[in-house]
Short mmCIF file of C-alpha atoms and ligand atoms in Angstrom, two decimals:
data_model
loop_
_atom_site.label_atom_id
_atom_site.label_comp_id
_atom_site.label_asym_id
_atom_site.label_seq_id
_atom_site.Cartn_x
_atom_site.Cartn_y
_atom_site.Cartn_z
CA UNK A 627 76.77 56.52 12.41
CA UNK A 628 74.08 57.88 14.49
CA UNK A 629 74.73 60.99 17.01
CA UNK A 630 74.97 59.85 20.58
CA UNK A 631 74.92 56.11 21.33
CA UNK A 632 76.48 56.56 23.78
CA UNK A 633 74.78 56.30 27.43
CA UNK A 634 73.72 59.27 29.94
CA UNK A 635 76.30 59.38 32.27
CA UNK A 636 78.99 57.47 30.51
CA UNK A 637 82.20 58.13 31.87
CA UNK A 638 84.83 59.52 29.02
CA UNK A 639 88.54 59.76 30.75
CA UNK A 640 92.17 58.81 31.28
CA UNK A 641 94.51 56.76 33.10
CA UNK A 642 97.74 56.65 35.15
CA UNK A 643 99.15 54.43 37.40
CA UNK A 644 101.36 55.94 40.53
CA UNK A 645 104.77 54.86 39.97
CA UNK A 646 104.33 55.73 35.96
CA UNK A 647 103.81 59.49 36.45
CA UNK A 648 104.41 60.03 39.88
CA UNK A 649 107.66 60.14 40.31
CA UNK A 650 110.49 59.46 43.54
CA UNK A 651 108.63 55.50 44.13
CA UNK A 652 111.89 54.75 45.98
CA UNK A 653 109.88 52.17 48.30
CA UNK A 654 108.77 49.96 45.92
CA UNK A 655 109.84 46.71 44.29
CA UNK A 656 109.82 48.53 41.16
CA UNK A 657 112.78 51.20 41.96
CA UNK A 658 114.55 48.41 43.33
CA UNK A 659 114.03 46.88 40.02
CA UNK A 660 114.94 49.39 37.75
CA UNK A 661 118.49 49.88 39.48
CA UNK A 662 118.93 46.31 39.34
CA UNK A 663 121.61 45.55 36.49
CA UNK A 664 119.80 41.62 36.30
CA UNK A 665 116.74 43.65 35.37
CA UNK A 666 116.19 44.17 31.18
CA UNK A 667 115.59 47.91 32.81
CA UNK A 668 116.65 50.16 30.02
CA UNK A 669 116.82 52.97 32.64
CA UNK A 670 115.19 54.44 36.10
CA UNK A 671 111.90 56.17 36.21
CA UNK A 672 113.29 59.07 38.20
CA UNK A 673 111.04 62.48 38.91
CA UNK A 674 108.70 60.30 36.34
CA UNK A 675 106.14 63.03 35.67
CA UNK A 676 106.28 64.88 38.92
CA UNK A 677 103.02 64.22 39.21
CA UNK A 678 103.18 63.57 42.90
CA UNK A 679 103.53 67.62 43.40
CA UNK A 680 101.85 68.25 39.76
CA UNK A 681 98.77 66.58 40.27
CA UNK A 682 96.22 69.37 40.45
CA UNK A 683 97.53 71.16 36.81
CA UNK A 684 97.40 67.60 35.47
CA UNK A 685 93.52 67.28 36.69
CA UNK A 686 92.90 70.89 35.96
CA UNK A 687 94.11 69.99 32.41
CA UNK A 688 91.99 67.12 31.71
CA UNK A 689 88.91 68.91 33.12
CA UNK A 690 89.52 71.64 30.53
CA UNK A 691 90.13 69.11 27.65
CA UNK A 692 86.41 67.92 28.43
CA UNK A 693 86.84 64.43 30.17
CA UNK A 694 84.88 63.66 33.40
CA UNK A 695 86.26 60.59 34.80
CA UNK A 696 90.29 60.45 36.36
CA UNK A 697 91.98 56.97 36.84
CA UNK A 698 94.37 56.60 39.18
CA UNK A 699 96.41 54.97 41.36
CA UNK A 700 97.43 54.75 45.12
CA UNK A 701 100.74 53.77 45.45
CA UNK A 702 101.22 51.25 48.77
CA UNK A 703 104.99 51.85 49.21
CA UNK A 704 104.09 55.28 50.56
CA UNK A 705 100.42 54.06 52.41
CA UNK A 706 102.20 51.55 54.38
CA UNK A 707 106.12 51.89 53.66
CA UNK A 708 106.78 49.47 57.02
CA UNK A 709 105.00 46.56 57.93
CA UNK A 710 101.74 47.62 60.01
CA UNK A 711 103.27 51.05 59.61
CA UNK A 712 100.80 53.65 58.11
CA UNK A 713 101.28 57.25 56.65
CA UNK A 714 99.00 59.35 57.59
CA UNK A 715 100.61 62.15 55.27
CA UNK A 716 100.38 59.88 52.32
CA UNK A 717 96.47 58.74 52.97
CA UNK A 718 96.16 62.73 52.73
CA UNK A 719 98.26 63.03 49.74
CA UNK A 720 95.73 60.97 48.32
CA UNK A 721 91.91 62.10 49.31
CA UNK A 722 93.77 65.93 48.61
CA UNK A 723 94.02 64.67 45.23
CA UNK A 724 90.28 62.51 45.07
CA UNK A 725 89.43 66.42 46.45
CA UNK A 726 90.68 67.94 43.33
CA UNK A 727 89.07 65.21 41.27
CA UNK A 728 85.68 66.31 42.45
CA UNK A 729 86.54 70.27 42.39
CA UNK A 730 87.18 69.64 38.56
CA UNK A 731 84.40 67.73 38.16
CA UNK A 732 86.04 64.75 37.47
CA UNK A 733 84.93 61.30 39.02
CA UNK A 734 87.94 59.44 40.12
CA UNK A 735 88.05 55.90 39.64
CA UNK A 736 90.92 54.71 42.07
CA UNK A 737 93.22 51.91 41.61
CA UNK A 738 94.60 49.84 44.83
CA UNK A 739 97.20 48.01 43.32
CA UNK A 740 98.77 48.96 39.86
CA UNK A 741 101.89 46.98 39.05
CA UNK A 742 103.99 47.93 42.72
CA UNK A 743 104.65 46.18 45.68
CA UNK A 744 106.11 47.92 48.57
CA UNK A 745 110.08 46.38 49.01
CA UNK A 746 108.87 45.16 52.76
CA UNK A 747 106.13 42.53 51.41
CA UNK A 748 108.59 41.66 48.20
CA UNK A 749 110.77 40.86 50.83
CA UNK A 750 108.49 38.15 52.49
CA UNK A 751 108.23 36.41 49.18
CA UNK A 752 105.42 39.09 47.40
CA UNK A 753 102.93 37.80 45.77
CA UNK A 754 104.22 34.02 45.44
CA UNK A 755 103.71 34.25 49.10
CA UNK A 756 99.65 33.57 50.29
CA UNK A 757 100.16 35.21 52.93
CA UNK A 758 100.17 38.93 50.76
CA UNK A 759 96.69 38.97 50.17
CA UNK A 760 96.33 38.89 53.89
CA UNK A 761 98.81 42.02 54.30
CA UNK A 762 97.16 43.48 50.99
CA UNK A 763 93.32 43.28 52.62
CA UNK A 764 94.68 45.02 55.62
CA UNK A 765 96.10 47.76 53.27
CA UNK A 766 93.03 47.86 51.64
CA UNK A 767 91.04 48.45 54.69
CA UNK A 768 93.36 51.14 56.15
CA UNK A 769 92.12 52.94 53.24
CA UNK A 770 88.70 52.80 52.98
CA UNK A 771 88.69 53.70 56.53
CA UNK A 772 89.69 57.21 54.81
CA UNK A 773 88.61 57.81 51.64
CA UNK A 774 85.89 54.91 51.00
CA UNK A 775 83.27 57.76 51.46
CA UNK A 776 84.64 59.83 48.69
CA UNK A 777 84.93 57.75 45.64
CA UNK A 778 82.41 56.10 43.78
CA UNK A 779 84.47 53.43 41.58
CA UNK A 780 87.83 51.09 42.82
CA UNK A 781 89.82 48.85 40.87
CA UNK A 782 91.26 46.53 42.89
CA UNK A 783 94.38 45.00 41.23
CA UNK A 784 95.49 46.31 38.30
CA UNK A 785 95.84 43.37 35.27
CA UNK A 786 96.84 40.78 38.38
CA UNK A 787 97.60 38.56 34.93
CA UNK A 788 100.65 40.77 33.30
CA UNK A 789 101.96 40.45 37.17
CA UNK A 790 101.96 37.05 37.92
CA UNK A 791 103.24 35.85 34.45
CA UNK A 792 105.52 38.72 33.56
CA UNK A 793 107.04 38.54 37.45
CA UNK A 794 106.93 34.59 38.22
CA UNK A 795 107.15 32.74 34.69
CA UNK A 796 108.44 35.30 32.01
CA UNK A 797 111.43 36.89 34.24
CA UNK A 798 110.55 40.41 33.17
CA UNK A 799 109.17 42.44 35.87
CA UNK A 800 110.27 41.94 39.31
CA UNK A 801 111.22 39.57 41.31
CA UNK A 802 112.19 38.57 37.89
CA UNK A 803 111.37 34.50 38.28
CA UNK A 804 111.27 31.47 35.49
CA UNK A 805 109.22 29.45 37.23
CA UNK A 806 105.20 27.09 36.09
CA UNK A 807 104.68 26.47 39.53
CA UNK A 808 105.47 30.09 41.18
CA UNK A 809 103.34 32.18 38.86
CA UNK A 810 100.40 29.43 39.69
CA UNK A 811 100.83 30.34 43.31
CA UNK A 812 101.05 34.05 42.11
CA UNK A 813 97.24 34.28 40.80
CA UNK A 814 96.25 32.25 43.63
CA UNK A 815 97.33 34.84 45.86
CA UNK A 816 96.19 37.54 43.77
CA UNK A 817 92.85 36.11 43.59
CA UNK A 818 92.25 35.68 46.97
CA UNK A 819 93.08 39.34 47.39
CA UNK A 820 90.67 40.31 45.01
CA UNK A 821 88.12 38.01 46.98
CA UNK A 822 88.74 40.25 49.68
CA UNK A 823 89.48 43.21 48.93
CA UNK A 824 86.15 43.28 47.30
CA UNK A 825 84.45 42.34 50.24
CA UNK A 826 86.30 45.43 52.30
CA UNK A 827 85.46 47.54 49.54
CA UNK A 828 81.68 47.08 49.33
CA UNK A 829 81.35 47.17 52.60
CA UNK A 830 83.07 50.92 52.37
CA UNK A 831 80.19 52.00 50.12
CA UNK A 832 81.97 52.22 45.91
CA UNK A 833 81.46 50.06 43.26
CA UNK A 834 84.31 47.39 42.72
CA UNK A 835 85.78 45.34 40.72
CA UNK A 836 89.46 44.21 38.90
CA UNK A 837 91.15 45.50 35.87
CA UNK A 838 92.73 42.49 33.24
CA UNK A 839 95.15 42.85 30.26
CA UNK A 840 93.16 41.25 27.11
CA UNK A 841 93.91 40.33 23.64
CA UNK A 842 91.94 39.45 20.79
CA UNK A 843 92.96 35.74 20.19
CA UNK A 844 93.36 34.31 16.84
CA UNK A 845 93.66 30.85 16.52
CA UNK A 846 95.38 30.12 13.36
CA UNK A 847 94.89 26.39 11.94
CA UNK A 848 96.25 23.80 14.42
CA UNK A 849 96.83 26.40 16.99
CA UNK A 850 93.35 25.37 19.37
CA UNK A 851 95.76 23.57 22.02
CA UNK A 852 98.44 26.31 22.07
CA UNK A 853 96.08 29.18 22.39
CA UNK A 854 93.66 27.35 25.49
CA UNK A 855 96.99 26.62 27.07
CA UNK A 856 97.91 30.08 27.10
CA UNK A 857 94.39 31.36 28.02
CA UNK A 858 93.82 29.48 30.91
CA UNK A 859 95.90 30.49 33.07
CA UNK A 860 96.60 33.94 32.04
CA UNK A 861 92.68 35.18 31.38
CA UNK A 862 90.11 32.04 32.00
CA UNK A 863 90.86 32.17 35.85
CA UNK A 864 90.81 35.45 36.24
CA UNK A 865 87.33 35.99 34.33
CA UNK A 866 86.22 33.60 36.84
CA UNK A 867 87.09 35.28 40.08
CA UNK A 868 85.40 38.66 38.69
CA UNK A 869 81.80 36.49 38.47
CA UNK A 870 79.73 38.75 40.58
CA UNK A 871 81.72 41.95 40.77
CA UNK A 872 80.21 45.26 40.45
CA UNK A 873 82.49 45.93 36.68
CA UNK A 874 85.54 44.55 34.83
CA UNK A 875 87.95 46.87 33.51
CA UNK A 876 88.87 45.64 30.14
CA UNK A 877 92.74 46.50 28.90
CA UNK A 878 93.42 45.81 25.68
CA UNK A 879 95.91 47.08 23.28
CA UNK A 880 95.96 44.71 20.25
CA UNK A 881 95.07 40.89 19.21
CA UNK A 882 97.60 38.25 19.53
CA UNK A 883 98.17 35.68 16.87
CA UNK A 884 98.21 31.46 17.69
CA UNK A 885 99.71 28.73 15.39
CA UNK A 886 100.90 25.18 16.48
CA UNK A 887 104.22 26.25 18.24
CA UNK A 888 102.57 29.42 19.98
CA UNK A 889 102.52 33.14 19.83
CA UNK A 890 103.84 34.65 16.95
CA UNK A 891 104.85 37.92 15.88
CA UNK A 892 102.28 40.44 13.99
CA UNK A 893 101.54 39.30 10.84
CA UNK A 894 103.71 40.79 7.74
CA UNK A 895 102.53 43.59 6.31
CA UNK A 896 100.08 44.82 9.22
CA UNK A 897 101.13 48.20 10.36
CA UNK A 898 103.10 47.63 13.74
CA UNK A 899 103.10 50.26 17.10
CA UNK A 900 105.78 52.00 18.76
CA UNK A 901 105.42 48.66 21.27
CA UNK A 902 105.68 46.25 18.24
CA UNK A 903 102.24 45.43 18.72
CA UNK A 904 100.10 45.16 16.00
CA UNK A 905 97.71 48.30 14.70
CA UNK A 906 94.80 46.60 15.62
CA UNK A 907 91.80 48.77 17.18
CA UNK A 908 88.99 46.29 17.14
CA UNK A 909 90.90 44.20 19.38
CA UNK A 910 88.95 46.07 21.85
CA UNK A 911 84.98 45.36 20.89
CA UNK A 912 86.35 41.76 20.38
CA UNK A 913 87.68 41.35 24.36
CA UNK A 914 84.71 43.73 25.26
CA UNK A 915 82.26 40.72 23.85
CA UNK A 916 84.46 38.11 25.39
CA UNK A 917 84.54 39.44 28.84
CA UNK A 918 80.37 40.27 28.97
CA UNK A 919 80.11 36.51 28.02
CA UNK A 920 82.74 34.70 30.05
CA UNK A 921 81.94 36.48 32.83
CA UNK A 922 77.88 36.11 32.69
CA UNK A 923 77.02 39.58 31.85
CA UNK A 924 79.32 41.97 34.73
CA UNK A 925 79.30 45.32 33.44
CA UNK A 926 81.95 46.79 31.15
CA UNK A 927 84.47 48.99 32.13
CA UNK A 928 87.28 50.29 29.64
CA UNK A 929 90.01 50.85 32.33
CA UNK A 930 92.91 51.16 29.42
CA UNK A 931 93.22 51.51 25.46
CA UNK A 932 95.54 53.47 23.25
CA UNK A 933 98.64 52.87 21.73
CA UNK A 934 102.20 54.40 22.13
CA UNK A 935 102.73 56.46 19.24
CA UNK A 936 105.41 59.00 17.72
CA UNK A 937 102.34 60.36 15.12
CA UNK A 938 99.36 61.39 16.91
CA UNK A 939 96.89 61.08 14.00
CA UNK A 940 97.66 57.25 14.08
CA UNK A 941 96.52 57.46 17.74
CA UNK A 942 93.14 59.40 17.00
CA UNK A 943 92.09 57.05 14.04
CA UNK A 944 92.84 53.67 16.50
CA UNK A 945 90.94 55.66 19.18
CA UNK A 946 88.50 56.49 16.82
CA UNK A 947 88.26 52.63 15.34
CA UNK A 948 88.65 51.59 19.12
CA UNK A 949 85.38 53.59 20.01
CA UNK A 950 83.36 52.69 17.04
CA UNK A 951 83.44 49.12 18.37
CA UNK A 952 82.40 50.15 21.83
CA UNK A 953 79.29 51.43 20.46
CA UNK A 954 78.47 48.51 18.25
CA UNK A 955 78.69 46.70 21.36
CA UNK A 956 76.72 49.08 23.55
CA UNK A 957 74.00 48.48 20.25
CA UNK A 958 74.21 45.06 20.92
CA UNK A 959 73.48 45.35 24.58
CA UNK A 960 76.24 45.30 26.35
CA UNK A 961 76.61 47.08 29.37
CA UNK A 962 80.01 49.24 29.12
CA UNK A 963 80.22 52.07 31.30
CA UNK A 964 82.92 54.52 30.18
CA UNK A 965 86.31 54.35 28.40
CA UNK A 966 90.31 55.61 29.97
CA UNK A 967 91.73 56.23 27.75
CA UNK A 968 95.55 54.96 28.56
CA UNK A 969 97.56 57.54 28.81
CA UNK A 970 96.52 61.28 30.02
CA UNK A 971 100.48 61.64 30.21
CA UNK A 972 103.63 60.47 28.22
CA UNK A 973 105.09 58.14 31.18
CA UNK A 974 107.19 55.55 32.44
CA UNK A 975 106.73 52.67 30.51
CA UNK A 976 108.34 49.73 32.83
CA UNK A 977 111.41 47.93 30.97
CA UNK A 978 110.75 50.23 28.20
CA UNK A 979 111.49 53.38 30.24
CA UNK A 980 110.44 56.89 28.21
CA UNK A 981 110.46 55.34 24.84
CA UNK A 982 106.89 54.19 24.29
CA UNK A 983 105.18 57.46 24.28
CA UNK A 984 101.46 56.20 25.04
CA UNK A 985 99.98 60.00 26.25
CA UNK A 986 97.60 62.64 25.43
CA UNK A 987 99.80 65.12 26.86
CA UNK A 988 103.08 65.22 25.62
CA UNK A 989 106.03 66.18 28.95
CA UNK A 990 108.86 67.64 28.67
CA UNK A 991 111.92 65.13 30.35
CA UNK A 992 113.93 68.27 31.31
CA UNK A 993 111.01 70.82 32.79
CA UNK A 994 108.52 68.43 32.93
CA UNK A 995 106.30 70.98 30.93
CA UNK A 996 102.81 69.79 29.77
CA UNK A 997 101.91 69.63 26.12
CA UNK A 998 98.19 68.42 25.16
CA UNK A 999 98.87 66.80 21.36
CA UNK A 1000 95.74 67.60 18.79
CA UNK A 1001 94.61 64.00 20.04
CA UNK A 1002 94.08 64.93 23.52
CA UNK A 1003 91.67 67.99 22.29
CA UNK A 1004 89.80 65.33 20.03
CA UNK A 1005 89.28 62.83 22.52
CA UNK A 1006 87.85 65.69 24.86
CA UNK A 1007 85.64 67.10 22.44
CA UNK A 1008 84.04 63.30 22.00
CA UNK A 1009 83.62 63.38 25.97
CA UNK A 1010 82.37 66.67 25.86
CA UNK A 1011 79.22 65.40 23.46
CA UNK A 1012 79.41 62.11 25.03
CA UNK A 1013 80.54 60.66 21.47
CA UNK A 1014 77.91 62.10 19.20
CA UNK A 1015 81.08 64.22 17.52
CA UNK A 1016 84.28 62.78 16.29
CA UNK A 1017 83.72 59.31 15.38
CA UNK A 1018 81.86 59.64 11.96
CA UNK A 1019 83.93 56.62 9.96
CA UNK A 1020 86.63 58.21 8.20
C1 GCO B 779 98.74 48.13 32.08
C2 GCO B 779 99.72 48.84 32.27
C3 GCO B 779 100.16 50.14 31.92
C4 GCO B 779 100.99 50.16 30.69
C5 GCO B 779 100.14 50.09 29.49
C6 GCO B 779 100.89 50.24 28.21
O1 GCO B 779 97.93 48.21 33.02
O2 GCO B 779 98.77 47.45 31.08
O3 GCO B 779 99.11 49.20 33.39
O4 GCO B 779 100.85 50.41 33.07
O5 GCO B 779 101.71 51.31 30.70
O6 GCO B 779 99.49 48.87 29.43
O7 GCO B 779 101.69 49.15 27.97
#
């Protein structure tokens, strides 16, 4: 392959999401969740990584490992822990750490809304209710009042998709509801606080736009009605509310598999992740393609990729394989602006707890110590010559 396709100014990085690393979310709908014995929970998320108070290592690390883009995550239940109620302490939390970003020459790309609610808007009915994307815009405009000025990229909601069905329809993540008609009014709401938020956001100066979970479909024979049934809802309306935004982010971890009945399992004899998820890194040029057509041509952003892991050279060659497709789309035209990596950190991983270890940086449960695996060094060196080393076919 030739050296450097890979765009001046491409952004090469990582990704977290607040309540994952940071550690003591007691105010969310998550903790709540978690201690909940109705929950499938397998346990709490604790100190998580500490990285509340460990922030500025963590950044310091990735700086030093090559990258020069930081994903992140503000978490609301500490913004606004009351109704109308704002921390001031926490809104500084925050810009300290968009602060260290910049020292370390990293450019943060900040996340609004990753997965969270705060326990006071769950409470009113969360995101079945409409009237949360009111509460959320006023959320969002508390803080671009303070740190709109100092970041260049925002993700509004974070896979609003995974929310909706995994909260309202699949009974997994909180408030843990069975139910056609609730995780309808679920994307409604969330795409009406998209609408705004990106409005507030603009207005504040960054670049915007909303982060989805995406799979490679494959339609086996007789599966056409299964698999549009299962789009729709899940991707095709949220690819049309991000018409016009400034980027996507594109998630996606592996393809998923159609017949008559449905989704089915990976496919025997196809190497299978630590998630169960099939080994399957071109799943991410295929959703990459997808998106720049469905959406008439927004600009790419790979907001999460990677795969939890207990052997790190699996992870490097489905990086590797994951990256070779992002050029072959960039050859093709495609307009994809930089790839984070998910995870910088091993992290809380929802129901799953510490089990799926998706990082590039091993931690220690006990003293929390920091451990960057031989794939965290390759992936740095490829941001360090913008991808013109490291991902010669192997
Ligand atoms: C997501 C999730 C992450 C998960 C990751 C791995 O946005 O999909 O944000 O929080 O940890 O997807 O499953």
């Amino acid at each position: 392959m030739n050296a450097s396709a890979f765009p001046e100014r491409f952004l090469w990085g990582t990704a977290t999401a607040a309540h994952q690393v940071e550690g003591g979310n007691w105010n969310s709908d998550w903790w709540a969740w978690e201690h909940d014995p109705a929950s499938s929970c397998i346990e709490p998320s604790g100190d998580a990584c500490d990285h509340f108070h460990r922030y500025r290592e963590d950044i310091q690390l990735l700086a030093e490992l090559g990258f020069n883009t930081y994903r992140f995550s503000l978490e609301w239940s500490r913004i606004e822990p009351e109704n109308g109620e704002f921390s001031i302490a926490a809104l500084d939390h925050y810009a300290r750490m968009i602060a260290a970003c910049r020292e370390a020459e990293l450019e943060p790309v900040v996340t609004l809304h990753h997965f969270t609610t705060p326990r006071w808007v769950a409470a009113r009915g969360g995101w079945a209710n409409a009237e949360t994307a009111k509460l959320f815009g006023r959320y969002v405009e508390r803080v671009m009042a303070q740190i709109g000025d100092q970041i260049g990229l925002v993700c509004t909601i974070n896979e609003p998709n995974v929310v909706a069905t995994m909260g309202y329809l699949v009974g997994l993540f909180p408030p843990g509801e069975r139910d056609f008609s609730r995780r309808t009014a679920a994307n409604d709401t969330f795409i009406d606080a998209h609408r705004r938020a990106v409005e507030i956001v603009r207005a504040a100066g960054p670049k915007v736009g909303l982060t989805l979970a995406m799979s490679q479909w494959v339609t086996l024979d007789g599966g056409e009605e299964a698999v549009a049934a299962l789009r729709d809802p899940y991707e095709d309306v949220f690819l049309a509310a991000a018409r016009g935004d400034d980027f996507i982010g594109v998630q996606t971890y592996t393809r998923t598999r159609v017949g008559p009945a449905g989704q089915l399992g990976p496919e025997d004899g196809v190497e299978t992740t630590l998630m169960g998820y099939e080994f399957w890194p071109e799943a991410l040029e295929a959703t990459i393609r997808l998106v720049w057509e469905e959406t008439g041509h927004v600009p790419v952003l790979v907001t999460e990729n990677g795969i939890a892991a207990a052997e790190d050279h699996r992870r490097i060659e489905y990086v590797r394989r994951a990256l070779q497709g992002v050029r072959r789309a960039l050859d093709d035209g495609i307009d994809v602006v930089g790839y984070t990596h998910w995870s910088a950190l091993d992290n809380f991983e929802w129901v799953f707890g510490y089990g799926p270890t998706f990082g590039l940086i091993g931690v220690d449960r006990a003293t929390q110590e920091r451990v960057a695996k031989p794939s965290a060094h390759w992936l740095g060196d490829v941001a360090r010559s913008n991808g013109s080393l490291g991902l010669e076919t192997s």
